[in-house]
Amino acid sequence: MSALSELYTEIALCQQCEIAKYRNKVVPGEGAEDADIMFIGEAPGWHEDQQGRPFVGPAGKYLDELLASIGLRREQVYIANVIKCRPHGNRDPLPMEIQNCRQWLERQIEIIRPKMIVARGRYSMTMFFPGKSISKIHGTAQKRDNVIYYAMYHPAAALHQQSLRRTIEEDMLKIPSLLARAETIQEEQQPQQLTMF
Ligand code: URA
């Protein structure tokens, strides 16, 4: 059994939060164990809860298109969320839920060891770019401990606000060149206090 499959078994048994009782399926994440890029969203929605897979609703279809625009399929990257169960009624995750769930994301990152982490959405941003505003830092990268952290608007944002589509698509197109020159990107001088690690 692969390290990720073992982790999925553990995640499926997790009952730390009240929302675990109401979930239809847990949504641990999916993709390649040796992926270079990890996309980290917020939380499963209705479609994800039905299928047990991340980003399979309308925002997910758009994510697939964005991936195709840089010649990738979802099986070649890794896609996960900050929390693994759907908050009822699509409410925002509670701080306690984020706190309880963070061990799983930390272990996913440890197993996959991605070259690049793409934060998508408010909670993912808070974790990897604390105190920063997406409108200011989208499309920019920071390298810390040999990992490139990259901030993008959540794909759902483009579904609500058409004007963001172009920005999101342009930010996506920057990913291949960032990865290609990963070795040459300067590490951040000021070590940043991450919320998560
Ligand atoms: N939005 C997210 O942040 N994650 C999903 O899996 C689906 C929609």
Coordinates of N, CA and C and ligand atoms in Angstrom, one line a residue:
M1 N 0.8 -1.2 0.0 CA 0.0 0.0 0.0 C 0.9 1.3 0.0
S2 N 0.5 2.2 -0.8 CA 1.4 3.4 -0.9 C 1.1 4.3 0.4
A3 N 2.1 5.2 0.6 CA 2.0 6.1 1.8 C 0.7 6.9 1.7
L4 N 0.3 7.3 0.5 CA -0.9 8.1 0.4 C -2.1 7.3 0.6
S5 N -2.2 6.0 0.1 CA -3.3 5.2 0.4 C -3.5 4.9 1.9
E6 N -2.3 4.7 2.5 CA -2.4 4.5 4.0 C -3.0 5.7 4.7
L7 N -2.5 6.9 4.2 CA -3.0 8.1 4.8 C -4.5 8.3 4.5
Y8 N -5.0 7.9 3.3 CA -6.4 8.1 3.0 C -7.3 7.2 4.0
T9 N -6.7 6.0 4.3 CA -7.4 5.1 5.2 C -7.6 5.8 6.6
E10 N -6.5 6.4 7.0 CA -6.6 7.1 8.3 C -7.5 8.3 8.3
I11 N -7.5 9.1 7.2 CA -8.4 10.2 7.1 C -9.8 9.8 7.1
A12 N -10.1 8.7 6.4 CA -11.5 8.2 6.3 C -12.0 7.8 7.7
L13 N -11.1 7.5 8.6 CA -11.6 7.1 10.0 C -11.7 8.3 10.9
C14 N -11.3 9.5 10.4 CA -11.2 10.6 11.3 C -12.7 11.1 11.7
Q15 N -12.9 11.3 12.9 CA -14.2 11.8 13.4 C -14.0 12.9 14.4
Q16 N -12.9 13.7 14.2 CA -12.6 14.7 15.2 C -13.6 15.9 15.2
C17 N -14.3 16.1 14.0 CA -15.2 17.3 14.0 C -16.6 16.8 13.8
E18 N -17.5 17.6 14.3 CA -19.0 17.3 14.1 C -19.3 17.0 12.7
I19 N -18.7 17.8 11.8 CA -19.1 17.7 10.3 C -18.8 16.3 9.8
A20 N -17.9 15.5 10.4 CA -17.6 14.2 9.9 C -18.9 13.3 10.0
K21 N -19.8 13.6 10.9 CA -21.0 12.8 11.1 C -21.9 13.0 9.9
Y22 N -21.9 14.2 9.3 CA -22.8 14.5 8.3 C -22.3 14.4 6.9
R23 N -21.0 14.0 6.8 CA -20.5 14.0 5.4 C -21.0 12.7 4.7
N24 N -21.2 12.8 3.4 CA -21.5 11.7 2.6 C -20.2 10.9 2.3
K25 N -19.2 11.6 1.9 CA -17.9 11.0 1.7 C -16.8 12.0 2.1
V26 N -15.8 11.4 2.7 CA -14.6 12.3 3.0 C -13.9 12.6 1.7
V27 N -13.2 13.7 1.6 CA -12.6 14.1 0.4 C -11.1 14.4 0.7
P28 N -10.3 13.3 0.8 CA -8.9 13.5 1.2 C -8.0 14.3 0.2
G29 N -8.2 14.1 -1.1 CA -7.4 14.7 -2.1 C -7.0 13.6 -3.1
E30 N -6.5 14.0 -4.2 CA -6.1 13.0 -5.2 C -5.1 13.5 -6.2
G31 N -4.4 12.6 -6.8 CA -3.3 12.9 -7.7 C -2.1 12.1 -7.6
A32 N -1.0 12.6 -8.2 CA 0.2 11.8 -8.2 C 1.0 11.9 -7.0
E33 N 1.5 10.8 -6.5 CA 2.3 10.8 -5.2 C 3.6 11.6 -5.4
D34 N 4.1 11.6 -6.7 CA 5.3 12.3 -7.0 C 5.1 13.6 -7.7
A35 N 3.9 14.2 -7.5 CA 3.5 15.5 -8.2 C 4.5 16.6 -7.9
D36 N 4.8 17.4 -8.9 CA 5.6 18.6 -8.7 C 4.8 19.7 -8.1
I37 N 3.5 19.7 -8.5 CA 2.6 20.9 -8.1 C 1.5 20.3 -7.2
M38 N 1.2 21.0 -6.1 CA 0.0 20.7 -5.3 C -0.9 22.0 -5.4
F39 N -2.2 21.8 -5.7 CA -3.2 22.8 -5.6 C -4.0 22.6 -4.4
I40 N -4.1 23.6 -3.5 CA -4.8 23.5 -2.3 C -5.9 24.5 -2.2
G41 N -7.1 23.9 -2.2 CA -8.3 24.7 -2.1 C -8.8 24.8 -0.7
E42 N -10.1 25.1 -0.6 CA -10.7 25.4 0.8 C -11.3 24.1 1.4
A43 N -12.4 23.7 0.9 CA -13.2 22.6 1.5 C -14.1 22.0 0.4
P44 N -14.4 20.7 0.6 CA -15.3 20.1 -0.4 C -16.7 20.8 -0.4
G45 N -17.2 20.9 -1.6 CA -18.6 21.4 -1.7 C -19.5 20.2 -1.9
W46 N -20.8 20.4 -2.4 CA -21.7 19.3 -2.5 C -21.3 18.2 -3.5
H47 N -20.8 18.6 -4.6 CA -20.3 17.6 -5.6 C -19.2 16.8 -5.1
E48 N -18.3 17.4 -4.4 CA -17.1 16.7 -3.9 C -17.5 15.7 -2.8
D49 N -18.5 16.2 -2.0 CA -19.0 15.3 -0.9 C -19.7 14.1 -1.5
Q50 N -20.3 14.3 -2.6 CA -21.0 13.1 -3.2 C -20.0 12.1 -3.8
Q51 N -18.9 12.6 -4.4 CA -18.0 11.7 -5.1 C -16.8 11.3 -4.3
G52 N -16.5 12.1 -3.2 CA -15.3 11.8 -2.4 C -14.0 12.3 -3.1
R53 N -14.2 13.2 -4.1 CA -13.0 13.7 -4.9 C -13.0 15.2 -4.9
P54 N -11.8 15.8 -4.8 CA -11.8 17.3 -4.8 C -12.0 17.9 -6.1
F55 N -12.6 19.1 -6.1 CA -12.8 19.9 -7.3 C -13.4 19.1 -8.5
V56 N -14.6 18.6 -8.2 CA -15.3 17.9 -9.3 C -16.6 18.6 -9.8
G57 N -16.9 19.7 -9.1 CA -18.1 20.5 -9.5 C -17.7 21.5 -10.5
P58 N -18.5 22.6 -10.7 CA -18.2 23.6 -11.7 C -16.8 24.2 -11.5
A59 N -16.4 24.5 -10.3 CA -15.0 25.1 -10.1 C -14.0 24.1 -10.5
G60 N -14.3 22.8 -10.3 CA -13.3 21.8 -10.7 C -13.2 21.6 -12.2
K61 N -14.3 21.8 -12.9 CA -14.3 21.7 -14.4 C -13.4 22.9 -14.9
Y62 N -13.5 24.0 -14.2 CA -12.7 25.1 -14.6 C -11.2 24.9 -14.3
L63 N -11.0 24.3 -13.1 CA -9.6 23.9 -12.8 C -9.0 23.0 -13.9
D64 N -9.8 22.0 -14.3 CA -9.3 21.1 -15.3 C -8.9 21.8 -16.6
E65 N -9.8 22.8 -17.0 CA -9.4 23.6 -18.2 C -8.1 24.4 -18.0
L66 N -8.0 25.0 -16.7 CA -6.8 25.7 -16.5 C -5.6 24.8 -16.5
L67 N -5.7 23.6 -16.0 CA -4.6 22.7 -16.1 C -4.3 22.4 -17.5
A68 N -5.3 22.1 -18.3 CA -5.1 21.8 -19.8 C -4.3 23.0 -20.4
S69 N -4.6 24.2 -20.0 CA -4.0 25.3 -20.6 C -2.4 25.3 -20.5
I70 N -2.0 24.6 -19.5 CA -0.5 24.4 -19.3 C -0.1 23.0 -19.6
G71 N -0.9 22.3 -20.3 CA -0.5 20.9 -20.8 C -0.6 19.9 -19.7
L72 N -1.4 20.1 -18.6 CA -1.4 19.1 -17.6 C -2.8 18.5 -17.4
R73 N -2.8 17.3 -16.9 CA -4.1 16.6 -16.5 C -4.1 16.5 -15.0
R74 N -5.3 16.4 -14.4 CA -5.3 16.4 -13.0 C -4.5 15.2 -12.3
E75 N -4.4 14.1 -13.1 CA -3.6 13.0 -12.6 C -2.1 13.3 -12.4
Q76 N -1.7 14.3 -13.1 CA -0.2 14.7 -13.0 C 0.1 15.6 -11.9
V77 N -0.9 16.2 -11.3 CA -0.7 17.1 -10.2 C -1.3 16.5 -8.9
Y78 N -1.3 17.2 -7.8 CA -2.0 16.8 -6.7 C -3.0 17.9 -6.2
I79 N -4.2 17.4 -5.9 CA -5.3 18.4 -5.6 C -5.8 18.1 -4.2
A80 N -5.8 19.0 -3.3 CA -6.4 18.8 -2.0 C -7.0 20.0 -1.5
N81 N -7.6 19.9 -0.3 CA -8.3 21.0 0.3 C -7.7 21.2 1.7
V82 N -7.9 22.4 2.3 CA -7.5 22.6 3.7 C -8.3 21.7 4.6
I83 N -9.6 21.6 4.4 CA -10.4 20.6 5.2 C -11.0 19.5 4.3
K84 N -11.2 18.4 4.9 CA -11.5 17.2 4.1 C -13.0 16.8 4.2
C85 N -13.7 17.4 5.0 CA -15.2 17.2 5.1 C -15.9 18.4 4.7
R86 N -17.1 18.2 4.1 CA -17.9 19.4 3.7 C -18.6 20.0 4.9
P87 N -18.4 21.3 5.1 CA -19.2 22.0 6.1 C -20.6 22.1 5.6
H88 N -21.6 21.9 6.5 CA -23.0 21.8 6.0 C -23.4 23.2 5.4
G89 N -24.2 23.1 4.3 CA -24.7 24.3 3.7 C -23.6 25.1 3.1
N90 N -22.4 24.5 2.8 CA -21.3 25.2 2.3 C -20.9 26.4 3.1
R91 N -21.1 26.4 4.4 CA -20.6 27.5 5.3 C -19.1 27.5 5.3
D92 N -18.5 28.6 5.9 CA -17.1 28.6 6.0 C -16.6 27.6 7.0
P93 N -15.4 27.0 6.8 CA -14.9 26.1 7.8 C -14.6 26.9 9.1
L94 N -14.8 26.2 10.2 CA -14.6 26.8 11.5 C -13.1 26.7 11.9
P95 N -12.5 27.7 12.7 CA -11.1 27.6 13.0 C -10.8 26.2 13.6
M96 N -11.6 25.7 14.4 CA -11.4 24.4 15.0 C -11.3 23.3 14.0
E97 N -12.1 23.4 12.9 CA -12.1 22.3 11.9 C -10.7 22.5 11.1
I98 N -10.3 23.7 10.8 CA -9.1 23.9 10.1 C -7.9 23.3 11.0
Q99 N -8.0 23.6 12.3 CA -6.9 23.2 13.2 C -6.9 21.6 13.3
N100 N -8.1 21.0 13.4 CA -8.1 19.5 13.5 C -7.6 18.9 12.2
C101 N -7.9 19.5 11.1 CA -7.6 18.9 9.8 C -6.2 19.1 9.3
R102 N -5.5 20.1 9.9 CA -4.2 20.5 9.3 C -3.2 19.4 9.3
Q103 N -3.3 18.4 10.3 CA -2.3 17.3 10.3 C -2.4 16.5 9.0
W104 N -3.6 16.4 8.4 CA -3.7 15.6 7.2 C -3.0 16.3 6.0
L105 N -3.2 17.6 5.9 CA -2.5 18.3 4.8 C -1.0 18.4 5.0
E106 N -0.6 18.5 6.3 CA 0.9 18.5 6.5 C 1.4 17.1 6.1
R107 N 0.7 16.1 6.4 CA 1.3 14.7 6.0 C 1.2 14.6 4.5
Q108 N 0.2 15.1 3.8 CA 0.2 15.0 2.3 C 1.4 15.7 1.8
I109 N 1.7 16.9 2.3 CA 2.8 17.7 1.8 C 4.1 16.9 2.1
E110 N 4.2 16.3 3.2 CA 5.4 15.5 3.6 C 5.6 14.4 2.6
I111 N 4.6 13.7 2.2 CA 4.7 12.5 1.4 C 5.0 13.0 -0.1
I112 N 4.3 14.0 -0.5 CA 4.4 14.4 -1.9 C 5.7 15.2 -2.2
R113 N 6.1 16.0 -1.2 CA 7.2 16.9 -1.3 C 7.2 17.7 -2.7
P114 N 6.1 18.5 -2.8 CA 6.0 19.2 -4.1 C 7.1 20.3 -4.3
K115 N 7.3 20.6 -5.5 CA 8.2 21.8 -5.8 C 7.4 23.1 -5.6
M116 N 6.1 23.0 -5.8 CA 5.3 24.2 -5.8 C 4.0 23.9 -5.2
I117 N 3.6 24.8 -4.3 CA 2.2 24.8 -3.7 C 1.4 26.0 -4.1
V118 N 0.3 25.7 -4.8 CA -0.6 26.8 -5.3 C -1.7 26.9 -4.3
A119 N -1.8 28.0 -3.6 CA -2.9 28.3 -2.7 C -4.0 28.9 -3.4
R120 N -5.2 28.3 -3.2 CA -6.4 28.8 -3.9 C -7.5 29.0 -2.9
G121 N -7.9 30.2 -2.7 CA -9.0 30.5 -1.8 C -8.5 31.0 -0.5
R122 N -9.5 31.6 0.3 CA -9.2 32.3 1.5 C -8.4 31.5 2.5
Y123 N -8.8 30.3 2.8 CA -8.2 29.6 3.9 C -6.9 29.0 3.6
S124 N -6.7 28.7 2.3 CA -5.4 28.2 1.8 C -4.4 29.4 1.9
M125 N -4.9 30.6 1.5 CA -4.1 31.8 1.5 C -3.7 32.1 2.9
T126 N -4.6 32.0 3.9 CA -4.3 32.3 5.3 C -3.2 31.4 5.8
M127 N -3.3 30.2 5.3 CA -2.3 29.2 5.8 C -0.9 29.5 5.2
F128 N -0.8 29.8 3.9 CA 0.5 29.9 3.3 C 1.0 31.3 3.1
F129 N 0.1 32.3 3.1 CA 0.5 33.7 3.0 C -0.3 34.5 4.0
P130 N 0.0 34.2 5.3 CA -0.8 34.9 6.4 C -0.6 36.4 6.3
G131 N -1.8 37.0 6.5 CA -1.8 38.5 6.5 C -1.7 39.2 5.1
K132 N -1.7 38.3 4.0 CA -1.6 38.9 2.7 C -2.9 38.9 2.0
S133 N -3.1 39.9 1.1 CA -4.4 40.0 0.4 C -4.2 39.4 -1.0
I134 N -5.2 38.5 -1.4 CA -5.1 37.9 -2.7 C -5.0 38.9 -3.8
S135 N -5.8 40.0 -3.7 CA -5.8 41.0 -4.8 C -4.4 41.6 -5.0
K136 N -3.6 41.6 -3.9 CA -2.2 42.1 -4.1 C -1.2 41.1 -4.5
I137 N -1.4 39.9 -4.1 CA -0.2 38.9 -4.3 C -0.5 37.8 -5.3
H138 N -1.8 37.8 -5.9 CA -2.0 36.7 -6.9 C -1.0 36.8 -8.0
G139 N -0.6 35.7 -8.5 CA 0.4 35.6 -9.6 C 1.8 35.9 -9.2
T140 N 2.0 36.0 -7.8 CA 3.4 36.1 -7.4 C 3.8 34.9 -6.6
A141 N 5.1 34.6 -6.6 CA 5.6 33.4 -5.9 C 6.6 33.8 -4.8
Q142 N 6.7 33.0 -3.8 CA 7.7 33.1 -2.7 C 8.3 31.8 -2.6
K143 N 9.6 31.7 -2.4 CA 10.3 30.4 -2.2 C 10.7 30.4 -0.8
R144 N 10.3 29.3 -0.1 CA 10.7 29.1 1.3 C 11.0 27.6 1.4
D145 N 12.2 27.4 2.1 CA 12.6 26.0 2.3 C 12.5 25.2 1.0
N146 N 12.9 25.8 -0.1 CA 13.0 25.1 -1.4 C 11.7 24.7 -2.0
V147 N 10.6 25.3 -1.5 CA 9.3 25.1 -2.1 C 8.8 26.5 -2.6
I148 N 8.2 26.5 -3.8 CA 7.7 27.7 -4.3 C 6.2 27.8 -3.9
Y149 N 5.8 28.9 -3.2 CA 4.4 29.1 -2.8 C 3.9 30.1 -3.8
Y150 N 2.7 29.8 -4.4 CA 2.2 30.6 -5.4 C 0.7 30.9 -5.1
A151 N 0.3 32.1 -5.2 CA -1.1 32.5 -4.8 C -1.9 32.8 -6.0
M152 N -3.1 32.1 -6.1 CA -4.0 32.4 -7.2 C -5.4 32.6 -6.6
Y153 N -6.2 33.3 -7.4 CA -7.7 33.4 -7.0 C -8.2 31.9 -7.1
H154 N -9.2 31.7 -6.3 CA -9.9 30.4 -6.3 C -10.7 30.3 -7.7
P155 N -10.7 29.1 -8.3 CA -11.4 29.0 -9.6 C -12.8 29.4 -9.5
A156 N -13.5 29.2 -8.4 CA -14.9 29.6 -8.3 C -15.1 31.1 -8.4
A157 N -14.0 31.9 -8.1 CA -14.1 33.3 -8.1 C -14.5 33.8 -9.6
A158 N -13.9 33.0 -10.5 CA -14.1 33.4 -11.9 C -15.6 33.1 -12.3
L159 N -16.2 32.1 -11.7 CA -17.5 31.7 -12.0 C -18.5 32.8 -11.5
H160 N -18.1 33.4 -10.4 CA -19.0 34.5 -9.9 C -18.7 35.8 -10.5
Q161 N -17.4 36.0 -10.9 CA -17.0 37.3 -11.3 C -16.2 37.1 -12.6
Q162 N -16.9 37.2 -13.7 CA -16.3 37.0 -15.0 C -15.0 37.8 -15.3
S163 N -14.9 39.0 -14.7 CA -13.8 39.8 -14.9 C -12.5 39.2 -14.4
L164 N -12.6 38.3 -13.5 CA -11.4 37.7 -12.9 C -10.8 36.5 -13.8
R165 N -11.6 36.1 -14.8 CA -11.2 35.0 -15.6 C -9.8 35.2 -16.2
R166 N -9.7 36.4 -16.8 CA -8.4 36.6 -17.6 C -7.2 36.6 -16.6
T167 N -7.4 37.2 -15.4 CA -6.4 37.3 -14.4 C -6.0 35.9 -14.0
I168 N -7.0 35.0 -13.7 CA -6.7 33.7 -13.3 C -6.0 32.9 -14.4
E169 N -6.4 33.1 -15.6 CA -5.8 32.4 -16.7 C -4.4 32.8 -17.0
E170 N -4.1 34.1 -16.8 CA -2.8 34.6 -17.0 C -1.9 34.1 -15.8
D171 N -2.4 34.1 -14.6 CA -1.6 33.6 -13.5 C -1.3 32.1 -13.7
M172 N -2.2 31.4 -14.2 CA -2.0 29.9 -14.4 C -0.8 29.7 -15.4
L173 N -0.8 30.6 -16.5 CA 0.2 30.4 -17.5 C 1.6 30.7 -17.0
K174 N 1.7 31.3 -15.8 CA 3.1 31.6 -15.3 C 3.7 30.4 -14.6
I175 N 2.8 29.4 -14.3 CA 3.3 28.3 -13.5 C 4.5 27.5 -14.2
P176 N 4.3 27.1 -15.5 CA 5.4 26.3 -16.1 C 6.8 27.0 -16.0
S177 N 6.8 28.3 -16.2 CA 8.2 28.9 -16.2 C 8.7 29.1 -14.8
L178 N 7.8 29.3 -13.8 CA 8.2 29.3 -12.4 C 8.9 27.9 -12.1
L179 N 8.2 26.9 -12.5 CA 8.7 25.5 -12.2 C 10.0 25.3 -12.9
A180 N 10.1 25.7 -14.1 CA 11.3 25.5 -14.9 C 12.5 26.2 -14.3
R181 N 12.3 27.3 -13.7 CA 13.4 28.1 -13.1 C 13.4 28.0 -11.5
A182 N 12.8 26.9 -11.0 CA 12.6 26.8 -9.5 C 14.0 26.9 -8.8
E183 N 15.0 26.3 -9.4 CA 16.3 26.3 -8.8 C 16.9 27.7 -8.6
T184 N 16.6 28.5 -9.6 CA 17.2 29.8 -9.6 C 16.4 30.9 -8.8
I185 N 15.2 30.6 -8.4 CA 14.4 31.6 -7.6 C 15.0 31.7 -6.2
Q186 N 15.2 33.0 -5.8 CA 15.8 33.3 -4.5 C 14.9 32.9 -3.4
E187 N 15.4 32.4 -2.4 CA 14.6 32.1 -1.1 C 14.3 33.4 -0.5
E188 N 13.1 33.5 0.2 CA 12.7 34.7 0.9 C 13.8 35.0 2.0
Q189 N 14.2 36.2 2.1 CA 15.2 36.6 3.1 C 14.6 36.5 4.5
Q190 N 13.4 37.1 4.6 CA 12.8 37.1 5.9 C 12.0 35.8 6.1
P191 N 12.4 35.0 7.1 CA 11.6 33.8 7.3 C 10.2 34.2 7.7
Q192 N 9.2 33.6 7.1 CA 7.8 34.0 7.4 C 7.2 33.0 8.4
Q193 N 6.4 33.6 9.3 CA 5.7 32.8 10.2 C 4.5 32.2 9.5
L194 N 4.6 30.9 9.2 CA 3.4 30.3 8.6 C 2.4 29.9 9.7
T195 N 1.2 30.0 9.3 CA 0.1 29.7 10.3 C 0.2 28.2 10.5
M196 N 0.6 27.5 9.5 CA 0.5 26.0 9.6 C 1.7 25.3 10.1
F197 N 2.9 25.7 9.8 CA 4.0 24.9 10.1 C 4.8 25.6 11.2
Ligands
URA1 N1 -13.9 24.4 -3.8 C1 -12.8 24.0 -3.1 O1 -12.1 24.9 -2.5 N2 -12.5 22.8 -3.0 C2 -13.2 21.8 -3.7 O2 -12.8 20.7 -3.6 C3 -14.3 22.2 -4.4 C4 -14.6 23.5 -4.5

